[in-house]
């Protein structure tokens, strides 16, 4: 039986003191233990204060990205070892916002190169994380245009296969995949639970047989206290990656309890 995992992605929100205060509040709400694994991914700068605030709690901390090199002349980047050294347990890889895939494009197409995450860089980052103490949470998902063109499964299979390219299946046995339909992220338009369950099951079927039973597959995209229980009761959905609703501890605790 896979343990459900609920992770909050705080994205580019909260200054350090506010992040620490919210982490402290969540720690009190969660208490000694929760029935599921819980994590928070604050900004890089808030990792340290949040790790301190959560000392002695069962809530883990994660980073929102990493670079694949160990060290060197890579201005502005952080390695897996640096993230682990800061006290992180998790790292998000390939979030659609880093891939430059937005539900609503608010920048010119030409700007998307700035985000620069591709299937290849996702694969490099995953290789850099495997073998460290960090648990990777790799995000995959289709855009609205891809869904409407009936390409959902094709796009997702390509992302999952590319992410695992050149990686021994067993190395990812304890890994996590987040199915995040791009059109559902931050839009309030949650994916129907039956369809989310179907796609999570499809992702599992694409994985090498030897790790199909152990890899946890989350759903992400407009998860909130009102829809979490229905989503998390689906057999193929092993928890959630939660953006907006993770910023308020009183909301996030309800989402966590729905998975517990
Ligand atoms: P959302 O974001 O819950 O605000 O839709 C989810 C995510 O991007 O991980």
Coordinates of N, CA and C in Angstrom, one line a residue, residues 90-181:
X90 N 12.7 17.0 -0.3 CA 12.1 16.9 -1.6 C 12.6 17.9 -2.6
X91 N 12.5 17.6 -3.9 CA 12.7 18.7 -4.9 C 11.7 18.5 -6.1
X92 N 11.1 19.6 -6.5 CA 10.3 19.6 -7.6 C 11.1 19.6 -8.9
X93 N 10.8 18.9 -9.9 CA 11.5 18.9 -11.2 C 10.5 19.0 -12.3
X94 N 10.7 20.0 -13.2 CA 9.9 20.0 -14.4 C 8.5 20.6 -14.2
X95 N 8.3 21.4 -13.2 CA 7.0 22.0 -13.0 C 6.6 22.8 -14.3
X96 N 5.4 22.7 -14.7 CA 5.0 23.3 -16.0 C 5.3 24.8 -16.1
X97 N 5.3 25.5 -15.0 CA 5.7 26.9 -15.0 C 7.2 27.1 -15.4
X98 N 8.0 26.1 -15.0 CA 9.4 26.1 -15.3 C 9.6 25.7 -16.8
X99 N 8.7 24.9 -17.3 CA 8.8 24.4 -18.6 C 8.2 25.5 -19.6
X100 N 7.7 26.6 -19.0 CA 7.2 27.7 -19.8 C 5.8 27.3 -20.4
X101 N 5.1 26.4 -19.7 CA 3.8 25.9 -20.2 C 2.8 26.5 -19.2
X102 N 2.1 27.5 -19.6 CA 1.1 28.2 -18.7 C -0.3 27.9 -19.2
X103 N -1.2 27.9 -18.2 CA -2.6 27.8 -18.6 C -3.0 29.0 -19.4
X104 N -2.6 30.1 -19.0 CA -2.9 31.3 -19.8 C -1.6 32.0 -20.1
X105 N -1.3 32.2 -21.3 CA 0.0 32.8 -21.7 C 0.0 34.3 -21.5
X106 N 0.7 34.8 -20.6 CA 0.7 36.3 -20.3 C 1.9 37.0 -20.9
X107 N 2.8 36.2 -21.5 CA 4.0 36.7 -22.0 C 4.1 36.3 -23.5
X108 N 4.9 37.1 -24.3 CA 5.0 36.7 -25.7 C 5.7 35.3 -25.8
X109 N 5.4 34.5 -26.8 CA 6.0 33.2 -27.1 C 7.5 33.3 -27.0
X110 N 8.1 34.4 -27.5 CA 9.5 34.5 -27.5 C 10.1 34.5 -26.2
X111 N 9.3 34.8 -25.1 CA 9.8 34.9 -23.8 C 10.0 33.5 -23.2
X112 N 9.3 32.5 -23.8 CA 9.3 31.2 -23.1 C 10.7 30.6 -23.0
X113 N 11.6 30.9 -23.9 CA 12.9 30.4 -23.9 C 13.6 30.7 -22.5
X114 N 13.2 31.8 -21.9 CA 13.7 32.2 -20.6 C 13.5 31.0 -19.6
X115 N 12.4 30.3 -19.7 CA 12.1 29.3 -18.7 C 13.0 28.0 -18.9
X116 N 13.2 27.7 -20.2 CA 14.2 26.8 -20.7 C 14.1 25.4 -20.2
X117 N 13.1 25.0 -19.5 CA 13.0 23.6 -19.0 C 12.5 22.7 -20.2
X118 N 13.2 21.7 -20.5 CA 12.7 20.8 -21.6 C 12.7 19.4 -21.0
X119 N 12.2 18.4 -21.8 CA 12.3 17.0 -21.3 C 13.7 16.6 -21.0
X120 N 14.7 17.1 -21.8 CA 16.1 16.8 -21.6 C 16.6 17.3 -20.3
X121 N 16.3 18.6 -20.0 CA 16.8 19.1 -18.7 C 16.1 18.4 -17.5
X122 N 14.8 18.1 -17.7 CA 14.1 17.3 -16.6 C 14.9 16.0 -16.3
X123 N 15.3 15.4 -17.4 CA 16.0 14.1 -17.3 C 17.4 14.3 -16.6
X124 N 18.1 15.4 -17.0 CA 19.4 15.7 -16.3 C 19.2 16.0 -14.9
X125 N 18.2 16.7 -14.5 CA 17.9 17.1 -13.1 C 17.6 15.8 -12.3
X126 N 16.7 15.0 -12.9 CA 16.4 13.7 -12.2 C 17.6 12.9 -11.9
X127 N 18.5 12.8 -12.9 CA 19.7 12.0 -12.8 C 20.6 12.6 -11.7
X128 N 20.6 13.9 -11.5 CA 21.4 14.6 -10.5 C 20.8 14.3 -9.1
X129 N 19.5 14.1 -9.0 CA 18.9 13.9 -7.7 C 18.9 12.5 -7.2
X130 N 18.8 11.5 -8.2 CA 18.8 10.1 -7.8 C 20.1 9.7 -7.2
X131 N 20.1 9.0 -6.1 CA 21.3 8.7 -5.4 C 21.7 9.7 -4.3
X132 N 20.9 10.8 -4.2 CA 21.1 11.7 -3.1 C 20.0 11.4 -2.1
X133 N 20.0 12.1 -1.0 CA 18.9 11.9 0.0 C 17.6 12.5 -0.4
X134 N 17.5 13.3 -1.5 CA 16.3 14.0 -1.9 C 15.3 13.0 -2.6
X135 N 14.0 13.3 -2.4 CA 13.0 12.6 -3.1 C 12.5 13.5 -4.3
X136 N 12.7 13.0 -5.5 CA 12.2 13.9 -6.6 C 10.7 13.8 -6.8
X137 N 10.1 14.9 -7.1 CA 8.7 15.0 -7.5 C 8.7 15.6 -8.9
X138 N 8.5 14.7 -9.9 CA 8.6 15.2 -11.3 C 7.2 15.5 -11.8
X139 N 7.1 16.7 -12.4 CA 5.7 17.1 -12.9 C 5.6 16.8 -14.4
X140 N 4.4 16.3 -14.7 CA 4.1 16.1 -16.1 C 2.6 16.6 -16.3
X141 N 2.3 16.9 -17.5 CA 0.9 17.3 -17.8 C 0.7 17.9 -19.1
X142 N -0.5 17.9 -19.6 CA -0.8 18.4 -21.0 C -1.4 19.8 -20.9
X143 N -1.3 20.6 -22.0 CA -1.9 21.9 -22.1 C -3.4 21.7 -22.5
X144 N -4.1 22.7 -22.5 CA -5.5 22.6 -22.9 C -5.6 22.3 -24.4
X145 N -4.7 22.9 -25.2 CA -4.7 22.6 -26.7 C -4.4 21.2 -26.9
X146 N -3.4 20.6 -26.2 CA -3.1 19.2 -26.3 C -4.3 18.3 -25.9
X147 N -4.9 18.6 -24.9 CA -6.1 17.9 -24.5 C -7.2 17.9 -25.5
X148 N -7.5 19.1 -26.0 CA -8.5 19.3 -27.0 C -8.2 18.6 -28.3
X149 N -6.9 18.4 -28.6 CA -6.5 17.7 -29.8 C -6.4 16.1 -29.5
X150 N -6.9 15.7 -28.3 CA -6.8 14.3 -27.9 C -5.4 13.8 -27.8
X151 N -4.5 14.6 -27.4 CA -3.1 14.2 -27.3 C -2.6 14.0 -25.9
X152 N -3.5 14.0 -25.0 CA -3.1 13.9 -23.5 C -2.2 12.7 -23.3
X153 N -2.6 11.5 -23.6 CA -1.9 10.4 -23.3 C -0.5 10.3 -24.0
X154 N -0.5 10.8 -25.3 CA 0.7 10.8 -26.1 C 1.7 11.8 -25.4
X155 N 1.2 13.0 -25.0 CA 2.1 14.0 -24.4 C 2.7 13.5 -23.1
X156 N 1.8 12.9 -22.3 CA 2.3 12.4 -21.0 C 3.2 11.2 -21.1
X157 N 2.9 10.3 -22.0 CA 3.8 9.1 -22.2 C 5.2 9.6 -22.6
X158 N 5.2 10.6 -23.5 CA 6.5 11.2 -24.0 C 7.3 11.8 -22.8
X159 N 6.6 12.6 -22.0 CA 7.2 13.2 -20.9 C 7.8 12.2 -19.9
X160 N 7.0 11.2 -19.6 CA 7.4 10.1 -18.6 C 8.6 9.3 -19.2
X161 N 8.5 9.0 -20.4 CA 9.6 8.2 -21.0 C 10.9 9.0 -21.1
X162 N 10.8 10.3 -21.5 CA 12.0 11.2 -21.6 C 12.6 11.4 -20.2
X163 N 11.7 11.5 -19.2 CA 12.3 11.8 -17.9 C 13.1 10.6 -17.4
X164 N 12.7 9.4 -17.8 CA 13.4 8.2 -17.3 C 14.5 7.7 -18.2
X165 N 14.7 8.5 -19.3 CA 15.7 8.0 -20.3 C 17.1 7.8 -19.6
X166 N 17.6 6.6 -19.8 CA 19.0 6.3 -19.3 C 19.0 6.1 -17.8
X167 N 17.9 6.0 -17.2 CA 17.8 5.8 -15.7 C 17.4 4.3 -15.4
X168 N 18.1 3.6 -14.5 CA 17.7 2.3 -14.1 C 16.3 2.4 -13.4
X169 N 15.4 1.6 -13.8 CA 14.0 1.8 -13.2 C 14.1 1.8 -11.6
X170 N 14.8 0.9 -11.1 CA 14.9 0.7 -9.6 C 15.3 2.0 -8.9
X171 N 16.1 2.8 -9.6 CA 16.6 4.1 -9.0 C 15.5 5.0 -8.7
X172 N 14.4 4.9 -9.5 CA 13.2 5.8 -9.3 C 12.1 5.1 -8.5
X173 N 12.4 3.9 -7.9 CA 11.3 3.2 -7.3 C 10.6 4.0 -6.2
X174 N 11.3 4.9 -5.5 CA 10.8 5.7 -4.4 C 10.4 7.1 -4.9
X175 N 10.5 7.3 -6.2 CA 10.2 8.6 -6.7 C 8.7 9.0 -6.7
X176 N 8.4 10.2 -7.0 CA 7.1 10.7 -7.1 C 6.8 11.4 -8.4
X177 N 5.7 11.2 -9.0 CA 5.3 11.9 -10.2 C 4.1 12.7 -9.9
X178 N 4.0 14.0 -10.3 CA 2.8 14.8 -10.1 C 2.2 15.0 -11.5
X179 N 0.9 14.4 -11.6 CA 0.2 14.7 -12.8 C -0.5 16.1 -12.7
X180 N -0.1 17.0 -13.4 CA -0.6 18.4 -13.3 C -1.1 18.9 -14.7
X181 N -2.3 18.7 -15.0 CA -2.8 19.3 -16.3 C -2.6 20.8 -16.3

